[in-house]
């Protein structure tokens, strides 16, 4: 299958395909007694080991065989982070079928669209999603049966879904006598649809090889730095780019795994951190905002947490500082996307940075970071000409690597690569040391008088004001300048702040012409299915807005 020429002298190493099943086999053999702890949607805490997980994944693989699931066929999940979901990660992909993780925060019609597009054969769902499953089931044309992920005694007496099976029945009715099949490592393993803020979502189809390589690279010390000494709690959901690969990379290292289930509020996450002595976590800034608010209001401390990876949206520097200075927790800024499995860059320091002033180190850590080995990035202008790595020039960010997509599922959107590079849709700078900083999504950038204003910088400054909880900056049409920035702000509870004070706060922190023309206060900002602020919704909401300068 390789398109590259062969040397007359080939290496003499074993050829073992890089398969996802090898990860859970390794976790069982090497770290069999290490725990996986889950807060279940049933409400209780469930504990078992990697060995148990592997055994039940094999039972489920036998169940899938009995249900007639064939290699390459898609099996969907609609589930929070939990042990049964993890079993499916291995049972489905390990047996050669394709795990399609669906985001349950989508509307019923969107779920039906995605399930039909993926041609899902079975759909497994957490029991609290029964009403949602009932709402879309009639519109799904390919699903043969639905499996509710619970014990028999939790199954409903009756349901609108005729072909409803029970997860624990499938486990109980099958033995663990199952040998993971060997097949080509380039076979499809899992499928994630992009959030698709415009148009229909598109599918990123990962392979066993891409997943295993991504997991290996992401564990490295200047990647996510996960080790057997860690207790890892992925707050990022297993339906958001496979929880950033943690259900694969954590068992690879043998670290204890803690799954938070459906309870992602500050209180629940904090309690689980403390009960299970979590050392490492990962999630989007919105979740950390909830956690920090809860911990701050209740005067609490973290007794075990050492690091959190923040990605999915820009991490406000004020959040990094609060984590570090108030709680002694390191935040690691990372960037990636569904199309990149997701990890592209992680921000860690090099030895020559360690003697720098704290301020200089902080300035580096606020960037999205350097690529982990395997990924390459570059910035280009609109004619695809590469731009310099000077930390100032910004351009369209492109990426390539063995875990970056080459095309969308079913060829949707045609040929997506540009000269062999994947266009990320982000605008960024790269400095002389290779540290990348996202200025904006290209569709969010504000075009003012022929120049660009990056909204992330403005939002970060606003968020560093003590009275500001959240901020989003959008471009508003302007007769003279095309667009000018409007800052939409949620104040902290009980805080006092006027728009004049906030605009004044920008003075000296930014080029004068970048200063927002106006500020408007709102009670909350709209968030999408993966916890990101929905700029397109805010733009829609303020499309008639008149700036005072217009
Ligand atoms: P998704 O595929 O839903 O994970 O979204 C990927 C997009 O999220 C990227 O293309 C970026 O626009 C944005 N993103 C991810 N991580 C970061 C980050 N650390 N800073 C800024 N934007 C980010």
Short mmCIF file of N, CA and C in Angstrom, two decimals, residues 112-269:
data_model
loop_
_atom_site.label_atom_id
_atom_site.label_comp_id
_atom_site.label_asym_id
_atom_site.label_seq_id
_atom_site.Cartn_x
_atom_site.Cartn_y
_atom_site.Cartn_z
N UNK A 112 -29.34 12.39 13.76
CA UNK A 112 -29.88 11.50 12.72
C UNK A 112 -29.11 11.70 11.42
N UNK A 113 -28.80 12.96 11.08
CA UNK A 113 -28.05 13.23 9.85
C UNK A 113 -26.70 12.51 9.88
N UNK A 114 -26.00 12.68 11.02
CA UNK A 114 -24.66 12.10 11.14
C UNK A 114 -24.71 10.57 11.11
N UNK A 115 -25.69 10.00 11.86
CA UNK A 115 -25.79 8.53 11.92
C UNK A 115 -26.12 7.95 10.54
N UNK A 116 -26.97 8.65 9.79
CA UNK A 116 -27.31 8.17 8.43
C UNK A 116 -26.11 8.32 7.50
N UNK A 117 -25.43 9.44 7.63
CA UNK A 117 -24.28 9.68 6.77
C UNK A 117 -23.19 8.63 7.02
N UNK A 118 -23.01 8.30 8.31
CA UNK A 118 -21.98 7.32 8.68
C UNK A 118 -22.44 5.89 8.38
N UNK A 119 -23.73 5.71 8.14
CA UNK A 119 -24.34 4.39 7.95
C UNK A 119 -24.07 3.50 9.16
N UNK A 120 -24.32 4.07 10.34
CA UNK A 120 -24.11 3.32 11.57
C UNK A 120 -25.02 2.08 11.61
N UNK A 121 -24.47 0.96 12.11
CA UNK A 121 -25.23 -0.30 12.16
C UNK A 121 -25.89 -0.51 13.53
N UNK A 122 -25.19 -0.10 14.56
CA UNK A 122 -25.71 -0.20 15.93
C UNK A 122 -25.40 1.11 16.63
N UNK A 123 -26.21 1.44 17.62
CA UNK A 123 -25.92 2.64 18.41
C UNK A 123 -26.02 2.31 19.89
N UNK A 124 -24.95 2.56 20.61
CA UNK A 124 -24.88 2.33 22.06
C UNK A 124 -25.08 3.68 22.74
N UNK A 125 -25.94 3.72 23.76
CA UNK A 125 -26.14 5.01 24.42
C UNK A 125 -26.26 4.87 25.93
N UNK A 126 -25.81 5.94 26.64
CA UNK A 126 -25.96 6.00 28.09
C UNK A 126 -27.44 6.10 28.41
N UNK A 127 -27.85 5.49 29.54
CA UNK A 127 -29.29 5.38 29.80
C UNK A 127 -30.01 6.73 29.91
N UNK A 128 -29.28 7.80 30.32
CA UNK A 128 -29.96 9.10 30.40
C UNK A 128 -30.24 9.70 29.02
N UNK A 129 -29.71 9.09 27.97
CA UNK A 129 -29.99 9.58 26.62
C UNK A 129 -31.16 8.85 25.96
N UNK A 130 -31.89 8.05 26.74
CA UNK A 130 -33.02 7.31 26.15
C UNK A 130 -34.02 8.26 25.46
N UNK A 131 -34.45 9.36 26.11
CA UNK A 131 -35.40 10.25 25.43
C UNK A 131 -34.82 10.82 24.12
N UNK A 132 -33.52 11.13 24.14
CA UNK A 132 -32.88 11.66 22.92
C UNK A 132 -32.87 10.58 21.83
N UNK A 133 -32.48 9.37 22.22
CA UNK A 133 -32.44 8.27 21.24
C UNK A 133 -33.84 8.02 20.67
N UNK A 134 -34.84 8.11 21.55
CA UNK A 134 -36.22 7.90 21.07
C UNK A 134 -36.63 9.00 20.08
N UNK A 135 -36.05 10.19 20.28
CA UNK A 135 -36.41 11.32 19.41
C UNK A 135 -35.83 11.18 18.01
N UNK A 136 -34.64 10.57 17.89
CA UNK A 136 -34.06 10.50 16.55
C UNK A 136 -34.15 9.12 15.90
N UNK A 137 -34.45 8.08 16.70
CA UNK A 137 -34.39 6.71 16.17
C UNK A 137 -35.22 6.53 14.89
N UNK A 138 -36.41 7.12 14.87
CA UNK A 138 -37.29 6.92 13.72
C UNK A 138 -36.69 7.50 12.44
N UNK A 139 -35.73 8.43 12.59
CA UNK A 139 -35.14 9.07 11.41
C UNK A 139 -33.83 8.41 10.96
N UNK A 140 -33.38 7.41 11.73
CA UNK A 140 -32.12 6.74 11.37
C UNK A 140 -32.44 5.54 10.50
N UNK A 141 -31.82 5.51 9.33
CA UNK A 141 -32.22 4.51 8.34
C UNK A 141 -31.36 3.25 8.35
N UNK A 142 -30.20 3.31 8.99
CA UNK A 142 -29.30 2.15 8.88
C UNK A 142 -29.13 1.38 10.18
N UNK A 143 -29.57 1.96 11.30
CA UNK A 143 -29.30 1.33 12.61
C UNK A 143 -30.21 0.13 12.82
N UNK A 144 -29.57 -1.04 13.10
CA UNK A 144 -30.36 -2.28 13.23
C UNK A 144 -30.89 -2.43 14.65
N UNK A 145 -30.11 -1.97 15.63
CA UNK A 145 -30.58 -2.07 17.02
C UNK A 145 -29.85 -1.03 17.86
N UNK A 146 -30.50 -0.68 18.96
CA UNK A 146 -29.94 0.30 19.91
C UNK A 146 -29.58 -0.45 21.18
N UNK A 147 -28.45 -0.10 21.78
CA UNK A 147 -28.02 -0.79 22.99
C UNK A 147 -27.93 0.22 24.13
N UNK A 148 -28.72 0.00 25.17
CA UNK A 148 -28.70 0.90 26.31
C UNK A 148 -27.61 0.42 27.27
N UNK A 149 -26.72 1.34 27.63
CA UNK A 149 -25.52 0.96 28.40
C UNK A 149 -25.86 0.95 29.90
N UNK A 150 -26.49 -0.16 30.33
CA UNK A 150 -26.90 -0.26 31.74
C UNK A 150 -27.17 -1.73 32.07
N UNK A 151 -27.49 -1.96 33.38
CA UNK A 151 -27.88 -3.30 33.83
C UNK A 151 -29.29 -3.59 33.35
N UNK A 152 -29.63 -4.89 33.39
CA UNK A 152 -30.96 -5.32 32.94
C UNK A 152 -32.08 -4.61 33.73
N UNK A 153 -31.88 -4.46 35.07
CA UNK A 153 -32.98 -3.90 35.88
C UNK A 153 -33.20 -2.41 35.63
N UNK A 154 -32.34 -1.78 34.86
CA UNK A 154 -32.54 -0.35 34.53
C UNK A 154 -33.22 -0.19 33.18
N UNK A 155 -33.45 -1.28 32.48
CA UNK A 155 -34.06 -1.17 31.14
C UNK A 155 -35.51 -0.72 31.28
N UNK A 156 -35.98 0.11 30.34
CA UNK A 156 -37.36 0.58 30.45
C UNK A 156 -38.34 -0.56 30.16
N UNK A 157 -39.51 -0.49 30.80
CA UNK A 157 -40.54 -1.52 30.57
C UNK A 157 -41.00 -1.44 29.11
N UNK A 158 -41.16 -0.22 28.65
CA UNK A 158 -41.49 -0.07 27.22
C UNK A 158 -40.77 1.15 26.67
N UNK A 159 -40.57 1.15 25.35
CA UNK A 159 -39.86 2.26 24.72
C UNK A 159 -40.35 2.42 23.30
N UNK A 160 -40.21 3.65 22.78
CA UNK A 160 -40.57 3.89 21.37
C UNK A 160 -39.60 3.16 20.45
N UNK A 161 -38.44 2.77 21.00
CA UNK A 161 -37.46 2.05 20.19
C UNK A 161 -37.78 0.56 20.28
N UNK A 162 -38.11 -0.03 19.13
CA UNK A 162 -38.54 -1.43 19.14
C UNK A 162 -37.35 -2.35 19.41
N UNK A 163 -36.26 -2.11 18.71
CA UNK A 163 -35.11 -3.02 18.81
C UNK A 163 -34.09 -2.49 19.82
N UNK A 164 -34.46 -2.61 21.09
CA UNK A 164 -33.63 -2.08 22.16
C UNK A 164 -32.97 -3.23 22.93
N UNK A 165 -31.64 -3.21 23.00
CA UNK A 165 -30.90 -4.27 23.70
C UNK A 165 -30.25 -3.71 24.96
N UNK A 166 -29.87 -4.62 25.85
CA UNK A 166 -29.25 -4.22 27.11
C UNK A 166 -27.75 -4.54 27.07
N UNK A 167 -26.93 -3.56 27.40
CA UNK A 167 -25.46 -3.71 27.36
C UNK A 167 -24.99 -4.89 28.22
N UNK A 168 -25.47 -4.92 29.46
CA UNK A 168 -24.96 -5.97 30.36
C UNK A 168 -25.43 -7.35 29.94
N UNK A 169 -26.56 -7.44 29.26
CA UNK A 169 -26.98 -8.73 28.69
C UNK A 169 -25.97 -9.18 27.65
N UNK A 170 -25.55 -8.23 26.81
CA UNK A 170 -24.59 -8.60 25.76
C UNK A 170 -23.29 -9.10 26.39
N UNK A 171 -22.88 -8.45 27.46
CA UNK A 171 -21.65 -8.88 28.15
C UNK A 171 -21.88 -10.28 28.76
N UNK A 172 -22.98 -10.43 29.51
CA UNK A 172 -23.23 -11.70 30.22
C UNK A 172 -23.39 -12.88 29.26
N UNK A 173 -23.94 -12.61 28.09
CA UNK A 173 -24.23 -13.71 27.16
C UNK A 173 -23.02 -14.12 26.32
N UNK A 174 -21.89 -13.49 26.56
CA UNK A 174 -20.73 -13.81 25.74
C UNK A 174 -19.50 -14.06 26.61
N UNK A 175 -18.66 -14.99 26.16
CA UNK A 175 -17.44 -15.30 26.92
C UNK A 175 -16.34 -14.30 26.54
N UNK A 176 -15.26 -14.36 27.32
CA UNK A 176 -14.11 -13.50 27.00
C UNK A 176 -13.10 -14.25 26.13
N UNK A 177 -13.51 -15.39 25.60
CA UNK A 177 -12.64 -16.18 24.75
C UNK A 177 -12.60 -15.53 23.36
N UNK A 178 -11.71 -14.59 23.21
CA UNK A 178 -11.66 -13.83 21.96
C UNK A 178 -10.21 -13.42 21.72
N UNK A 179 -9.72 -13.67 20.53
CA UNK A 179 -8.35 -13.26 20.18
C UNK A 179 -8.47 -12.08 19.21
N UNK A 180 -7.83 -10.97 19.56
CA UNK A 180 -7.93 -9.78 18.69
C UNK A 180 -7.37 -10.12 17.31
N UNK A 181 -8.12 -9.83 16.28
CA UNK A 181 -7.62 -10.15 14.93
C UNK A 181 -6.48 -9.23 14.51
N UNK A 182 -5.59 -9.73 13.66
CA UNK A 182 -4.54 -8.88 13.08
C UNK A 182 -5.00 -8.47 11.69
N UNK A 183 -4.81 -7.22 11.36
CA UNK A 183 -5.17 -6.74 10.01
C UNK A 183 -4.31 -5.53 9.69
N UNK A 184 -4.48 -4.98 8.52
CA UNK A 184 -3.68 -3.84 8.06
C UNK A 184 -3.87 -2.65 9.00
N UNK A 185 -2.73 -2.09 9.45
CA UNK A 185 -2.80 -0.97 10.40
C UNK A 185 -3.44 0.29 9.82
N UNK A 186 -3.55 0.34 8.49
CA UNK A 186 -4.19 1.51 7.89
C UNK A 186 -5.72 1.40 7.84
N UNK A 187 -6.25 0.29 8.38
CA UNK A 187 -7.71 0.13 8.41
C UNK A 187 -8.33 1.22 9.28
N UNK A 188 -9.55 1.63 8.92
CA UNK A 188 -10.24 2.66 9.69
C UNK A 188 -10.55 2.13 11.09
N UNK A 189 -10.40 2.99 12.10
CA UNK A 189 -10.65 2.58 13.48
C UNK A 189 -11.77 3.37 14.12
N UNK A 190 -11.81 4.66 13.85
CA UNK A 190 -12.87 5.46 14.47
C UNK A 190 -13.18 6.69 13.63
N UNK A 191 -14.35 7.24 13.93
CA UNK A 191 -14.89 8.31 13.09
C UNK A 191 -15.45 9.40 13.99
N UNK A 192 -15.02 10.65 13.73
CA UNK A 192 -15.55 11.79 14.50
C UNK A 192 -15.99 12.84 13.51
N UNK A 193 -17.16 13.40 13.74
CA UNK A 193 -17.60 14.48 12.86
C UNK A 193 -17.18 15.82 13.46
N UNK A 194 -16.82 16.75 12.58
CA UNK A 194 -16.41 18.08 13.03
C UNK A 194 -17.64 18.80 13.56
N UNK A 195 -17.39 19.83 14.38
CA UNK A 195 -18.53 20.53 14.97
C UNK A 195 -19.38 21.22 13.90
N UNK A 196 -18.78 21.56 12.75
CA UNK A 196 -19.55 22.09 11.62
C UNK A 196 -20.44 23.28 11.94
N UNK A 197 -19.81 24.44 12.26
CA UNK A 197 -20.62 25.62 12.59
C UNK A 197 -21.34 26.14 11.34
N UNK A 198 -20.78 25.85 10.17
CA UNK A 198 -21.51 26.19 8.94
C UNK A 198 -21.61 24.92 8.10
N UNK A 199 -22.75 24.72 7.47
CA UNK A 199 -22.95 23.54 6.62
C UNK A 199 -23.03 22.28 7.46
N UNK A 200 -23.07 21.14 6.78
CA UNK A 200 -23.18 19.87 7.47
C UNK A 200 -21.82 19.49 8.07
N UNK A 201 -21.84 18.78 9.19
CA UNK A 201 -20.58 18.30 9.74
C UNK A 201 -19.91 17.30 8.80
N UNK A 202 -18.59 17.26 8.85
CA UNK A 202 -17.85 16.33 7.99
C UNK A 202 -17.09 15.34 8.88
N UNK A 203 -16.89 14.12 8.36
CA UNK A 203 -16.29 13.07 9.19
C UNK A 203 -14.77 12.98 9.03
N UNK A 204 -14.07 12.90 10.16
CA UNK A 204 -12.64 12.61 10.14
C UNK A 204 -12.51 11.13 10.50
N UNK A 205 -11.93 10.36 9.59
CA UNK A 205 -11.86 8.91 9.75
C UNK A 205 -10.42 8.51 10.11
N UNK A 206 -10.23 8.13 11.37
CA UNK A 206 -8.88 7.79 11.84
C UNK A 206 -8.56 6.33 11.51
N UNK A 207 -7.27 6.03 11.47
CA UNK A 207 -6.85 4.64 11.25
C UNK A 207 -6.19 4.12 12.53
N UNK A 208 -6.00 2.81 12.59
CA UNK A 208 -5.29 2.22 13.74
C UNK A 208 -3.88 2.81 13.82
N UNK A 209 -3.23 2.89 12.68
CA UNK A 209 -1.86 3.42 12.67
C UNK A 209 -1.82 4.87 13.17
N UNK A 210 -2.73 5.70 12.65
CA UNK A 210 -2.70 7.12 13.05
C UNK A 210 -2.99 7.25 14.54
N UNK A 211 -3.89 6.41 15.05
CA UNK A 211 -4.26 6.50 16.46
C UNK A 211 -3.11 6.05 17.37
N UNK A 212 -2.47 4.95 17.00
CA UNK A 212 -1.37 4.45 17.84
C UNK A 212 -0.19 5.44 17.82
N UNK A 213 0.13 5.96 16.63
CA UNK A 213 1.25 6.92 16.55
C UNK A 213 0.92 8.19 17.33
N UNK A 214 -0.31 8.67 17.20
CA UNK A 214 -0.74 9.87 17.94
C UNK A 214 -0.63 9.62 19.45
N UNK A 215 -1.02 8.44 19.88
CA UNK A 215 -0.97 8.14 21.31
C UNK A 215 0.48 8.09 21.81
N UNK A 216 1.33 7.44 21.04
CA UNK A 216 2.75 7.36 21.43
C UNK A 216 3.35 8.75 21.56
N UNK A 217 3.08 9.58 20.55
CA UNK A 217 3.69 10.92 20.56
C UNK A 217 3.08 11.79 21.66
N UNK A 218 1.79 11.62 21.91
CA UNK A 218 1.16 12.53 22.86
C UNK A 218 1.59 12.25 24.30
N UNK A 219 2.04 11.03 24.60
CA UNK A 219 2.51 10.73 25.96
C UNK A 219 3.87 11.36 26.26
N UNK A 220 4.63 11.72 25.25
CA UNK A 220 6.03 12.11 25.46
C UNK A 220 6.13 13.31 26.41
N UNK A 221 7.29 13.47 27.07
CA UNK A 221 7.42 14.50 28.11
C UNK A 221 7.07 15.90 27.63
N UNK A 222 7.40 16.24 26.38
CA UNK A 222 7.01 17.56 25.89
C UNK A 222 5.71 17.52 25.10
N UNK A 223 5.03 16.38 25.21
CA UNK A 223 3.65 16.29 24.73
C UNK A 223 2.78 16.45 25.98
N UNK A 224 1.89 15.49 26.21
CA UNK A 224 1.03 15.61 27.39
C UNK A 224 1.73 15.10 28.65
N UNK A 225 2.85 14.39 28.45
CA UNK A 225 3.67 13.94 29.59
C UNK A 225 2.87 13.09 30.57
N UNK A 226 2.19 12.07 30.05
CA UNK A 226 1.43 11.16 30.92
C UNK A 226 2.34 9.99 31.27
N UNK A 227 2.35 9.58 32.53
CA UNK A 227 3.16 8.43 32.91
C UNK A 227 2.40 7.54 33.88
N UNK A 228 3.03 6.40 34.21
CA UNK A 228 2.40 5.44 35.13
C UNK A 228 2.24 6.01 36.54
N UNK A 229 2.91 7.15 36.81
CA UNK A 229 2.77 7.78 38.13
C UNK A 229 1.55 8.70 38.19
N UNK A 230 0.87 8.89 37.08
CA UNK A 230 -0.24 9.84 37.04
C UNK A 230 -1.59 9.20 37.35
N UNK A 231 -2.49 10.06 37.82
CA UNK A 231 -3.91 9.71 37.89
C UNK A 231 -4.59 10.72 36.96
N UNK A 232 -5.21 10.21 35.90
CA UNK A 232 -5.66 11.09 34.82
C UNK A 232 -7.18 11.16 34.78
N UNK A 233 -7.70 12.38 34.76
CA UNK A 233 -9.15 12.56 34.62
C UNK A 233 -9.42 13.36 33.35
N UNK A 234 -9.85 12.70 32.28
CA UNK A 234 -10.18 13.45 31.08
C UNK A 234 -11.54 14.12 31.25
N UNK A 235 -11.53 15.45 31.38
CA UNK A 235 -12.81 16.18 31.41
C UNK A 235 -13.33 16.29 29.98
N UNK A 236 -12.39 16.41 29.05
CA UNK A 236 -12.79 16.48 27.64
C UNK A 236 -13.53 15.19 27.29
N UNK A 237 -14.72 15.34 26.71
CA UNK A 237 -15.54 14.14 26.48
C UNK A 237 -14.98 13.17 25.44
N UNK A 238 -15.33 11.92 25.62
CA UNK A 238 -14.88 10.89 24.68
C UNK A 238 -15.55 11.04 23.31
N UNK A 239 -16.52 11.97 23.20
CA UNK A 239 -17.10 12.25 21.88
C UNK A 239 -16.48 13.50 21.27
N UNK A 240 -15.51 14.15 21.96
CA UNK A 240 -14.81 15.30 21.37
C UNK A 240 -13.40 14.85 21.00
N UNK A 241 -13.23 14.50 19.73
CA UNK A 241 -11.96 13.95 19.21
C UNK A 241 -11.38 12.92 20.17
N UNK A 242 -12.17 11.88 20.46
CA UNK A 242 -11.70 10.76 21.29
C UNK A 242 -11.05 11.24 22.59
N UNK A 243 -11.67 12.24 23.24
CA UNK A 243 -11.10 12.78 24.49
C UNK A 243 -9.62 13.07 24.31
N UNK A 244 -9.32 13.67 23.16
CA UNK A 244 -7.94 14.06 22.81
C UNK A 244 -6.98 12.87 22.89
N UNK A 245 -7.51 11.68 22.62
CA UNK A 245 -6.66 10.48 22.55
C UNK A 245 -6.38 9.84 23.90
N UNK A 246 -6.88 10.43 25.00
CA UNK A 246 -6.51 9.90 26.33
C UNK A 246 -6.98 8.47 26.59
N UNK A 247 -8.14 8.03 26.05
CA UNK A 247 -8.51 6.63 26.28
C UNK A 247 -7.53 5.64 25.65
N UNK A 248 -6.66 6.13 24.76
CA UNK A 248 -5.61 5.28 24.20
C UNK A 248 -4.28 5.53 24.91
N UNK A 249 -3.93 6.82 25.09
CA UNK A 249 -2.59 7.11 25.61
C UNK A 249 -2.47 6.77 27.09
N UNK A 250 -3.56 6.89 27.86
CA UNK A 250 -3.46 6.60 29.29
C UNK A 250 -3.23 5.10 29.55
N UNK A 251 -4.01 4.19 28.94
CA UNK A 251 -3.70 2.77 29.13
C UNK A 251 -2.32 2.38 28.60
N UNK A 252 -1.85 3.10 27.61
CA UNK A 252 -0.51 2.82 27.08
C UNK A 252 0.53 3.00 28.18
N UNK A 253 0.29 4.00 29.06
CA UNK A 253 1.26 4.28 30.13
C UNK A 253 0.94 3.53 31.41
N UNK A 254 -0.29 3.06 31.56
CA UNK A 254 -0.69 2.36 32.79
C UNK A 254 -1.17 3.29 33.88
N UNK A 255 -1.29 4.58 33.60
CA UNK A 255 -1.77 5.52 34.62
C UNK A 255 -3.19 5.15 35.03
N UNK A 256 -3.51 5.48 36.29
CA UNK A 256 -4.90 5.26 36.75
C UNK A 256 -5.80 6.23 35.98
N UNK A 257 -6.96 5.75 35.59
CA UNK A 257 -7.90 6.56 34.80
C UNK A 257 -9.13 6.87 35.64
N UNK A 258 -9.59 8.12 35.59
CA UNK A 258 -10.80 8.50 36.31
C UNK A 258 -11.76 9.17 35.33
N UNK A 259 -12.95 8.59 35.20
CA UNK A 259 -13.94 9.13 34.25
C UNK A 259 -15.04 9.89 35.00
N UNK A 260 -15.32 11.14 34.58
CA UNK A 260 -16.28 11.96 35.33
C UNK A 260 -17.75 11.76 34.96
N UNK A 261 -18.06 10.93 33.97
CA UNK A 261 -19.46 10.75 33.58
C UNK A 261 -20.07 12.04 33.08
N UNK A 262 -21.34 12.27 33.45
CA UNK A 262 -22.06 13.43 32.92
C UNK A 262 -21.84 14.68 33.76
N UNK A 263 -21.23 14.54 34.95
CA UNK A 263 -21.15 15.67 35.88
C UNK A 263 -19.88 16.48 35.66
N UNK A 264 -20.00 17.52 34.86
CA UNK A 264 -18.81 18.31 34.52
C UNK A 264 -18.83 19.68 35.18
N UNK A 265 -19.72 19.88 36.15
CA UNK A 265 -19.76 21.15 36.87
C UNK A 265 -18.56 21.21 37.82
N UNK A 266 -18.22 22.44 38.25
CA UNK A 266 -17.04 22.65 39.09
C UNK A 266 -17.02 21.77 40.32
N UNK A 267 -18.15 21.68 41.02
CA UNK A 267 -18.22 20.94 42.29
C UNK A 267 -17.92 19.45 42.05
N UNK A 268 -18.60 18.86 41.07
CA UNK A 268 -18.44 17.41 40.84
C UNK A 268 -17.02 17.09 40.40
N UNK A 269 -16.47 17.91 39.51
CA UNK A 269 -15.12 17.64 39.03
C UNK A 269 -14.13 17.80 40.18
#
